[in-house]
Tab-separated table of C-alpha atoms in Angstrom:
chain	number	residue	atom	x	y	z
A	220	UNK	CA	56.271	-97.834	34.677
A	221	UNK	CA	53.316	-94.738	34.326
A	222	UNK	CA	55.468	-91.670	35.457
A	223	UNK	CA	52.802	-91.225	38.255
A	224	UNK	CA	52.000	-86.695	39.400
A	225	UNK	CA	49.929	-85.275	42.006
A	226	UNK	CA	47.875	-82.802	40.466
A	227	UNK	CA	48.977	-79.070	41.606
A	228	UNK	CA	51.981	-79.764	40.131
A	229	UNK	CA	50.667	-81.492	36.780
A	230	UNK	CA	48.830	-78.291	36.227
A	231	UNK	CA	51.534	-76.123	36.696
A	232	UNK	CA	54.294	-77.589	34.649
A	233	UNK	CA	51.084	-77.418	31.990
A	234	UNK	CA	50.559	-73.650	32.739
A	235	UNK	CA	53.148	-72.872	32.024
A	236	UNK	CA	54.266	-74.855	29.202
A	237	UNK	CA	51.923	-72.697	27.679
A	238	UNK	CA	52.723	-69.345	28.876
A	239	UNK	CA	55.854	-69.748	27.167
A	240	UNK	CA	54.686	-70.649	24.012
A	241	UNK	CA	53.164	-66.797	24.355
A	242	UNK	CA	49.926	-67.262	25.974
A	243	UNK	CA	48.357	-64.874	28.211
A	244	UNK	CA	48.957	-65.947	31.797
A	245	UNK	CA	44.877	-65.650	33.180
A	246	UNK	CA	44.335	-68.594	29.687
A	247	UNK	CA	47.100	-71.060	30.469
A	248	UNK	CA	45.580	-71.359	33.686
A	249	UNK	CA	42.255	-72.175	32.076
A	250	UNK	CA	43.636	-74.641	30.345
A	251	UNK	CA	45.603	-76.179	32.033
A	252	UNK	CA	43.439	-76.929	34.492
A	253	UNK	CA	41.140	-77.760	32.237
A	254	UNK	CA	43.410	-80.526	30.877
A	255	UNK	CA	44.396	-82.121	34.711
A	256	UNK	CA	41.024	-81.794	35.625
A	257	UNK	CA	39.624	-84.176	32.848
A	258	UNK	CA	43.263	-86.264	33.402
A	259	UNK	CA	41.907	-86.598	37.194
A	260	UNK	CA	38.382	-87.879	35.973
A	261	UNK	CA	40.008	-90.648	34.282
A	262	UNK	CA	39.660	-89.366	30.432
A	263	UNK	CA	43.215	-89.600	29.982
A	264	UNK	CA	42.531	-89.064	26.385
A	265	UNK	CA	41.419	-85.447	26.539
A	266	UNK	CA	43.609	-84.754	29.185
A	267	UNK	CA	47.461	-84.156	29.218
A	268	UNK	CA	47.868	-85.968	26.485
A	269	UNK	CA	47.288	-83.022	24.382
A	270	UNK	CA	49.403	-80.594	25.627
A	271	UNK	CA	51.499	-81.179	22.800
A	272	UNK	CA	49.114	-81.207	20.210
A	273	UNK	CA	48.454	-78.164	21.401
A	274	UNK	CA	51.580	-76.012	21.018
A	275	UNK	CA	51.474	-77.701	17.677
A	276	UNK	CA	48.823	-75.752	16.987
A	277	UNK	CA	50.310	-72.592	17.963
A	278	UNK	CA	53.219	-72.883	15.954
A	279	UNK	CA	51.551	-73.708	13.161
A	280	UNK	CA	49.219	-70.646	13.131
A	281	UNK	CA	46.223	-72.504	13.840
A	282	UNK	CA	45.133	-71.792	17.511
A	283	UNK	CA	45.903	-67.768	18.480
A	284	UNK	CA	46.637	-68.330	22.101
A	285	UNK	CA	45.466	-64.679	22.635
A	286	UNK	CA	42.525	-65.060	21.651
A	287	UNK	CA	39.357	-64.076	23.526
A	288	UNK	CA	35.572	-65.488	22.998
A	289	UNK	CA	32.857	-62.921	21.661
A	290	UNK	CA	29.050	-62.501	21.665
A	291	UNK	CA	29.090	-61.785	17.709
A	292	UNK	CA	25.253	-62.169	17.506
A	293	UNK	CA	22.654	-61.922	19.489
A	294	UNK	CA	18.099	-62.558	19.157
A	295	UNK	CA	16.224	-62.814	22.436
A	296	UNK	CA	17.252	-66.716	24.159
A	297	UNK	CA	19.943	-67.384	21.274
A	298	UNK	CA	23.445	-66.345	21.066
A	299	UNK	CA	26.604	-66.262	18.599
A	300	UNK	CA	30.555	-66.473	19.943
A	301	UNK	CA	33.156	-66.540	17.359
A	302	UNK	CA	36.433	-67.962	19.368
A	303	UNK	CA	38.375	-66.199	17.275
A	304	UNK	CA	41.048	-69.377	17.041
A	305	UNK	CA	41.895	-68.821	20.568
A	306	UNK	CA	41.898	-72.106	22.493
A	307	UNK	CA	38.807	-74.533	22.341
A	308	UNK	CA	38.466	-74.649	26.234
A	309	UNK	CA	38.605	-70.829	26.022
A	310	UNK	CA	35.610	-69.662	24.328
A	311	UNK	CA	33.478	-73.343	25.020
A	312	UNK	CA	33.720	-71.728	29.557
A	313	UNK	CA	32.410	-68.440	27.830
A	314	UNK	CA	29.342	-69.984	25.999
A	315	UNK	CA	28.564	-72.103	28.371
A	316	UNK	CA	28.342	-69.705	30.459
A	317	UNK	CA	26.166	-67.262	29.121
A	318	UNK	CA	23.407	-69.523	28.277
A	319	UNK	CA	23.403	-70.228	31.913
A	320	UNK	CA	22.710	-66.703	32.205
A	321	UNK	CA	20.538	-67.145	29.276
A	322	UNK	CA	19.033	-70.244	30.597
A	323	UNK	CA	18.087	-68.340	33.855
A	324	UNK	CA	16.823	-65.531	31.785
A	325	UNK	CA	14.731	-67.003	29.180
A	326	UNK	CA	14.122	-71.085	30.828
A	327	UNK	CA	15.407	-71.582	28.007
A	328	UNK	CA	18.975	-70.810	25.542
A	329	UNK	CA	20.546	-71.692	22.905
A	330	UNK	CA	24.407	-70.634	22.654
A	331	UNK	CA	26.619	-71.303	18.840
A	332	UNK	CA	30.907	-71.305	19.737
A	333	UNK	CA	32.538	-71.195	16.292
A	334	UNK	CA	35.861	-70.469	15.323
A	335	UNK	CA	37.697	-72.170	18.042
A	336	UNK	CA	39.889	-74.919	18.080
A	337	UNK	CA	39.351	-78.352	20.367
A	338	UNK	CA	37.876	-77.485	22.950
A	339	UNK	CA	38.678	-80.610	25.255
A	340	UNK	CA	35.646	-82.554	27.342
A	341	UNK	CA	32.645	-82.145	25.964
A	342	UNK	CA	31.036	-83.097	29.422
A	343	UNK	CA	32.557	-79.747	30.948
A	344	UNK	CA	30.979	-77.289	29.903
A	345	UNK	CA	27.654	-78.743	30.575
A	346	UNK	CA	28.208	-79.984	33.484
A	347	UNK	CA	29.158	-75.708	34.724
A	348	UNK	CA	25.132	-75.591	33.122
A	349	UNK	CA	24.143	-77.917	35.225
A	350	UNK	CA	25.928	-76.140	38.621
A	351	UNK	CA	23.597	-73.403	38.647
A	352	UNK	CA	20.454	-75.854	38.722
A	353	UNK	CA	19.296	-75.921	34.578
A	354	UNK	CA	19.684	-79.512	32.253
A	355	UNK	CA	22.653	-79.267	30.573
A	356	UNK	CA	22.109	-80.274	26.971
A	357	UNK	CA	25.131	-80.124	24.656
A	358	UNK	CA	26.690	-81.301	21.098
A	359	UNK	CA	29.680	-80.647	19.449
A	360	UNK	CA	31.914	-81.583	15.991
A	361	UNK	CA	34.748	-82.085	14.047
A	362	UNK	CA	35.404	-79.526	10.898
A	363	UNK	CA	33.134	-80.680	8.299
A	364	UNK	CA	33.741	-83.668	5.751
A	365	UNK	CA	37.152	-83.858	7.209
A	366	UNK	CA	37.003	-86.143	10.552
A	367	UNK	CA	37.991	-89.863	10.422
A	368	UNK	CA	34.707	-91.647	11.304
A	369	UNK	CA	33.374	-93.876	8.249
A	370	UNK	CA	29.275	-93.694	8.128
A	371	UNK	CA	27.700	-97.033	8.869
A	372	UNK	CA	28.654	-99.187	5.083
A	373	UNK	CA	31.667	-97.760	3.994
A	374	UNK	CA	35.275	-97.307	4.267
A	375	UNK	CA	36.029	-93.310	3.721
A	376	UNK	CA	36.208	-90.871	6.355
A	377	UNK	CA	33.382	-88.644	7.012
A	378	UNK	CA	32.274	-87.736	10.328
A	379	UNK	CA	33.774	-86.634	13.208
A	380	UNK	CA	33.823	-88.035	16.790
A	381	UNK	CA	30.720	-85.736	17.284
A	382	UNK	CA	30.053	-86.495	20.662
A	383	UNK	CA	27.062	-85.988	23.184
A	384	UNK	CA	26.200	-84.470	26.227
A	385	UNK	CA	23.317	-84.490	28.504
A	386	UNK	CA	23.346	-83.230	32.177
A	387	UNK	CA	20.731	-82.975	35.135
A	388	UNK	CA	21.259	-81.654	38.222
A	389	UNK	CA	20.201	-84.127	41.174
A	390	UNK	CA	19.895	-83.297	45.049
A	391	UNK	CA	22.811	-81.865	46.580
A	392	UNK	CA	24.614	-79.899	43.948
A	393	UNK	CA	25.648	-83.623	42.573
A	394	UNK	CA	24.536	-83.363	38.288
A	395	UNK	CA	23.764	-86.259	36.168
A	396	UNK	CA	26.263	-86.310	33.469
A	397	UNK	CA	26.358	-88.365	29.852
A	398	UNK	CA	29.320	-87.423	27.943
A	399	UNK	CA	29.863	-89.930	24.598
A	400	UNK	CA	31.363	-89.810	21.685
A	401	UNK	CA	29.329	-91.144	18.297
A	402	UNK	CA	32.152	-92.633	17.436
A	403	UNK	CA	32.318	-96.003	19.227
A	404	UNK	CA	35.642	-94.990	20.500
A	405	UNK	CA	37.104	-91.442	20.987
A	406	UNK	CA	39.655	-89.961	18.200
A	407	UNK	CA	41.900	-89.107	21.470
A	408	UNK	CA	41.072	-92.744	23.321
A	409	UNK	CA	43.632	-94.066	19.592
A	410	UNK	CA	45.910	-91.668	20.742
A	411	UNK	CA	46.513	-93.062	24.230
A	412	UNK	CA	46.909	-96.707	22.991
A	413	UNK	CA	48.989	-95.214	20.276
A	414	UNK	CA	51.013	-93.124	23.581
A	415	UNK	CA	51.143	-96.716	25.808
A	416	UNK	CA	51.058	-99.226	23.023
A	417	UNK	CA	48.031	-101.186	23.171
A	418	UNK	CA	45.266	-102.114	20.750
A	419	UNK	CA	42.345	-100.604	19.609
A	420	UNK	CA	39.129	-102.669	21.037
A	421	UNK	CA	37.815	-104.243	18.625
A	422	UNK	CA	35.315	-104.165	15.871
A	423	UNK	CA	36.400	-100.149	16.124
A	424	UNK	CA	38.363	-99.428	13.607
A	425	UNK	CA	39.086	-100.709	9.885
A	426	UNK	CA	42.323	-100.106	8.146
A	427	UNK	CA	43.086	-98.093	4.962
A	428	UNK	CA	41.888	-101.521	2.877
A	429	UNK	CA	38.302	-101.709	4.446
A	430	UNK	CA	40.086	-103.880	7.015
A	431	UNK	CA	39.412	-104.901	10.657
A	432	UNK	CA	42.082	-103.421	12.859
A	433	UNK	CA	42.774	-102.822	16.303
A	434	UNK	CA	46.492	-101.429	15.792
A	435	UNK	CA	46.631	-97.921	16.521
A	436	UNK	CA	49.201	-96.726	14.617
A	437	UNK	CA	47.589	-97.418	11.209
A	438	UNK	CA	45.473	-94.200	12.388
A	439	UNK	CA	48.024	-92.223	10.824
A	440	UNK	CA	47.677	-94.610	7.391
A	441	UNK	CA	44.940	-94.242	6.405
A	442	UNK	CA	42.626	-95.966	9.356
A	443	UNK	CA	39.092	-94.990	9.894
A	444	UNK	CA	37.194	-95.118	13.077
A	445	UNK	CA	34.288	-96.485	12.917
A	446	UNK	CA	30.628	-94.669	14.455
A	447	UNK	CA	29.120	-96.985	17.851
A	448	UNK	CA	25.501	-98.443	17.484
A	449	UNK	CA	25.846	-99.602	14.163
A	450	UNK	CA	23.766	-97.662	11.491
A	451	UNK	CA	21.963	-95.564	14.640
A	452	UNK	CA	25.166	-94.224	16.050
A	453	UNK	CA	26.112	-93.249	12.080
A	454	UNK	CA	22.876	-91.139	11.894
A	455	UNK	CA	23.300	-89.827	15.217
A	456	UNK	CA	26.908	-88.994	13.489
A	457	UNK	CA	25.668	-86.622	10.431
A	458	UNK	CA	22.981	-84.293	13.253
A	459	UNK	CA	26.581	-83.727	15.352
A	460	UNK	CA	27.986	-83.214	11.772
A	461	UNK	CA	25.538	-80.737	11.191
A	462	UNK	CA	23.452	-79.143	13.707
A	463	UNK	CA	26.949	-77.169	15.914
A	464	UNK	CA	28.544	-76.703	12.687
A	465	UNK	CA	26.117	-74.954	10.385
A	466	UNK	CA	24.313	-73.188	13.574
A	467	UNK	CA	28.049	-71.983	15.068
A	468	UNK	CA	28.832	-70.313	11.094
A	469	UNK	CA	30.754	-72.821	9.863
A	470	UNK	CA	32.979	-72.097	7.782
A	471	UNK	CA	34.682	-74.292	4.533
A	472	UNK	CA	37.584	-75.236	4.274
A	473	UNK	CA	38.650	-73.242	0.588
A	474	UNK	CA	37.872	-70.150	3.183
A	475	UNK	CA	41.113	-68.202	4.136
A	476	UNK	CA	40.168	-68.210	7.515
A	477	UNK	CA	39.281	-72.212	7.959
A	478	UNK	CA	41.436	-74.244	10.539
A	479	UNK	CA	40.518	-77.481	12.646
A	480	UNK	CA	38.157	-76.944	14.976
A	481	UNK	CA	34.347	-77.517	17.075
A	482	UNK	CA	32.395	-75.973	15.915
A	483	UNK	CA	29.508	-76.618	19.599
A	484	UNK	CA	26.147	-76.099	20.635
A	485	UNK	CA	25.311	-75.767	24.069
A	486	UNK	CA	21.823	-75.618	25.549
A	487	UNK	CA	20.401	-74.632	29.515
A	488	UNK	CA	16.728	-75.313	29.720
A	489	UNK	CA	15.455	-74.626	33.171
A	490	UNK	CA	13.389	-77.074	34.807
A	491	UNK	CA	10.906	-74.750	36.517
A	492	UNK	CA	10.044	-72.971	33.383
A	493	UNK	CA	8.247	-75.428	32.403
A	494	UNK	CA	7.237	-77.354	35.839
A	495	UNK	CA	7.165	-75.196	38.918
A	496	UNK	CA	5.124	-77.725	40.685
A	497	UNK	CA	7.658	-80.839	40.508
A	498	UNK	CA	11.293	-81.117	42.889
A	499	UNK	CA	13.250	-82.456	39.587
A	500	UNK	CA	16.125	-82.745	41.600
A	501	UNK	CA	14.487	-84.608	43.755
A	502	UNK	CA	13.376	-87.033	41.196
A	503	UNK	CA	16.300	-87.352	39.047
A	504	UNK	CA	17.341	-88.250	42.304
A	505	UNK	CA	15.122	-90.817	42.373
A	506	UNK	CA	15.553	-92.644	39.346
A	507	UNK	CA	19.120	-92.511	40.479
A	508	UNK	CA	18.239	-95.126	42.916
A	509	UNK	CA	16.339	-97.207	41.682
A	510	UNK	CA	19.423	-97.402	38.542
A	511	UNK	CA	21.682	-98.465	41.024
A	512	UNK	CA	18.686	-100.730	42.979
A	513	UNK	CA	18.368	-103.316	40.184
A	514	UNK	CA	20.178	-106.539	40.794
A	515	UNK	CA	23.738	-106.836	38.591
A	516	UNK	CA	23.686	-109.445	35.173
A	517	UNK	CA	25.471	-111.988	35.451
A	518	UNK	CA	29.718	-111.523	34.968
A	519	UNK	CA	28.818	-107.175	36.583
A	520	UNK	CA	29.580	-106.234	39.966
A	521	UNK	CA	26.434	-103.362	40.078
A	522	UNK	CA	24.859	-101.513	37.733
A	523	UNK	CA	26.654	-97.902	37.576
A	524	UNK	CA	24.585	-94.996	36.635
A	525	UNK	CA	26.378	-92.611	34.067
A	526	UNK	CA	29.724	-90.406	35.093
A	527	UNK	CA	30.311	-92.583	38.674
A	528	UNK	CA	33.590	-93.972	36.761
A	529	UNK	CA	34.486	-90.628	36.127
A	530	UNK	CA	34.432	-90.173	39.768
A	531	UNK	CA	35.255	-92.726	41.680
A	532	UNK	CA	38.944	-91.710	39.646
A	533	UNK	CA	38.801	-88.182	40.821
A	534	UNK	CA	38.532	-90.183	44.253
A	535	UNK	CA	41.270	-91.750	43.602
A	536	UNK	CA	43.606	-89.750	41.115
A	537	UNK	CA	44.014	-86.625	42.877
A	538	UNK	CA	44.568	-88.077	46.516
A	539	UNK	CA	47.730	-90.728	44.208
A	540	UNK	CA	48.642	-88.657	41.308
A	541	UNK	CA	47.474	-89.114	37.969
A	542	UNK	CA	49.275	-92.098	35.985
A	543	UNK	CA	50.823	-90.178	32.344
A	544	UNK	CA	51.957	-92.664	29.766
A	545	UNK	CA	56.413	-92.767	29.257
A	546	UNK	CA	55.290	-91.453	25.879
A	547	UNK	CA	53.328	-88.661	27.875
A	548	UNK	CA	55.680	-87.305	30.440
A	549	UNK	CA	58.345	-87.924	27.550
A	550	UNK	CA	57.116	-85.372	25.149
A	551	UNK	CA	56.037	-83.696	28.444
A	552	UNK	CA	58.767	-82.969	29.378
A	553	UNK	CA	60.519	-81.603	26.072
A	554	UNK	CA	58.645	-79.325	25.692
A	555	UNK	CA	59.905	-77.551	28.943
A	556	UNK	CA	63.283	-78.123	27.951
A	557	UNK	CA	63.094	-76.208	24.917
A	558	UNK	CA	60.700	-73.702	26.223
A	559	UNK	CA	62.956	-73.262	29.364
A	560	UNK	CA	60.595	-74.431	31.546
A	561	UNK	CA	61.257	-76.137	35.446
A	562	UNK	CA	59.452	-79.289	36.797
A	563	UNK	CA	58.585	-78.980	40.183
A	564	UNK	CA	58.134	-81.648	41.957
A	565	UNK	CA	55.575	-84.266	41.921
A	566	UNK	CA	54.284	-84.595	44.601
């Protein structure tokens, strides 16, 4: 039976855990809010499930909790941001805000983020760009050659799960958001399946011998994830492995400052810079309405837009609370005990 806790006390708990582990209060609040909001949107694989991982990374020296991002290079409408191996959410928010500013000024902008740890949900940052009336595009990777995903036709790990995200501003301040891994299933969803003692959907994973498997536990025993869409997803994964990683300033595994991370590239495009005679947001809304009007196929109740399941999850969970698997709640309680953090009421 999942433990249900409302967003505010869960955010406070995560913030206090990070702060007790040596994170400045403002940074702890940013990371906690990002993780809990991700849970609210239904992406539990990238939510507070990650708290234990992040604390482990701090203790291992892989995350520097007090580091703040800085711009290390500017060239016209482009910029490189160095996250200093601080929290990825802090670096990615900084990069997204910079992309918004440069996009508004130049009509188009590209900002890379390197020396970063796990950034969380990529769509958070493209949505931030879209909230300013710009088109947000994001690509992120693992660190080259050390991921979880085999190329199409192979059985060895090469790629990260390497997500892509697109966010288009719509009418009334709404955003059309697409955010997906180029693997058939995100690594975090395997971790979540393991925590919930559930099987992985078939066709997503091979065991270490190259045989199909649905056992989430096997990922720690040499199993590999498969790319989405066969060869097409494999090709996308390869491009995501290259482009954001190299533009962010790739550090080889042998480098002294190497650490796990999510090199990221964020783009911001101003619709008015291309065509100031078309109401872009109105056209987005028109296409959304046309798609929603399509008659559902057999076996479907309705046609859903990208981001619509997440919006419904948010509307439900903000009222009823966030269900956490027993294993995740146990991890949070254990960390709170270790670090002397009080657990508030779940309401």
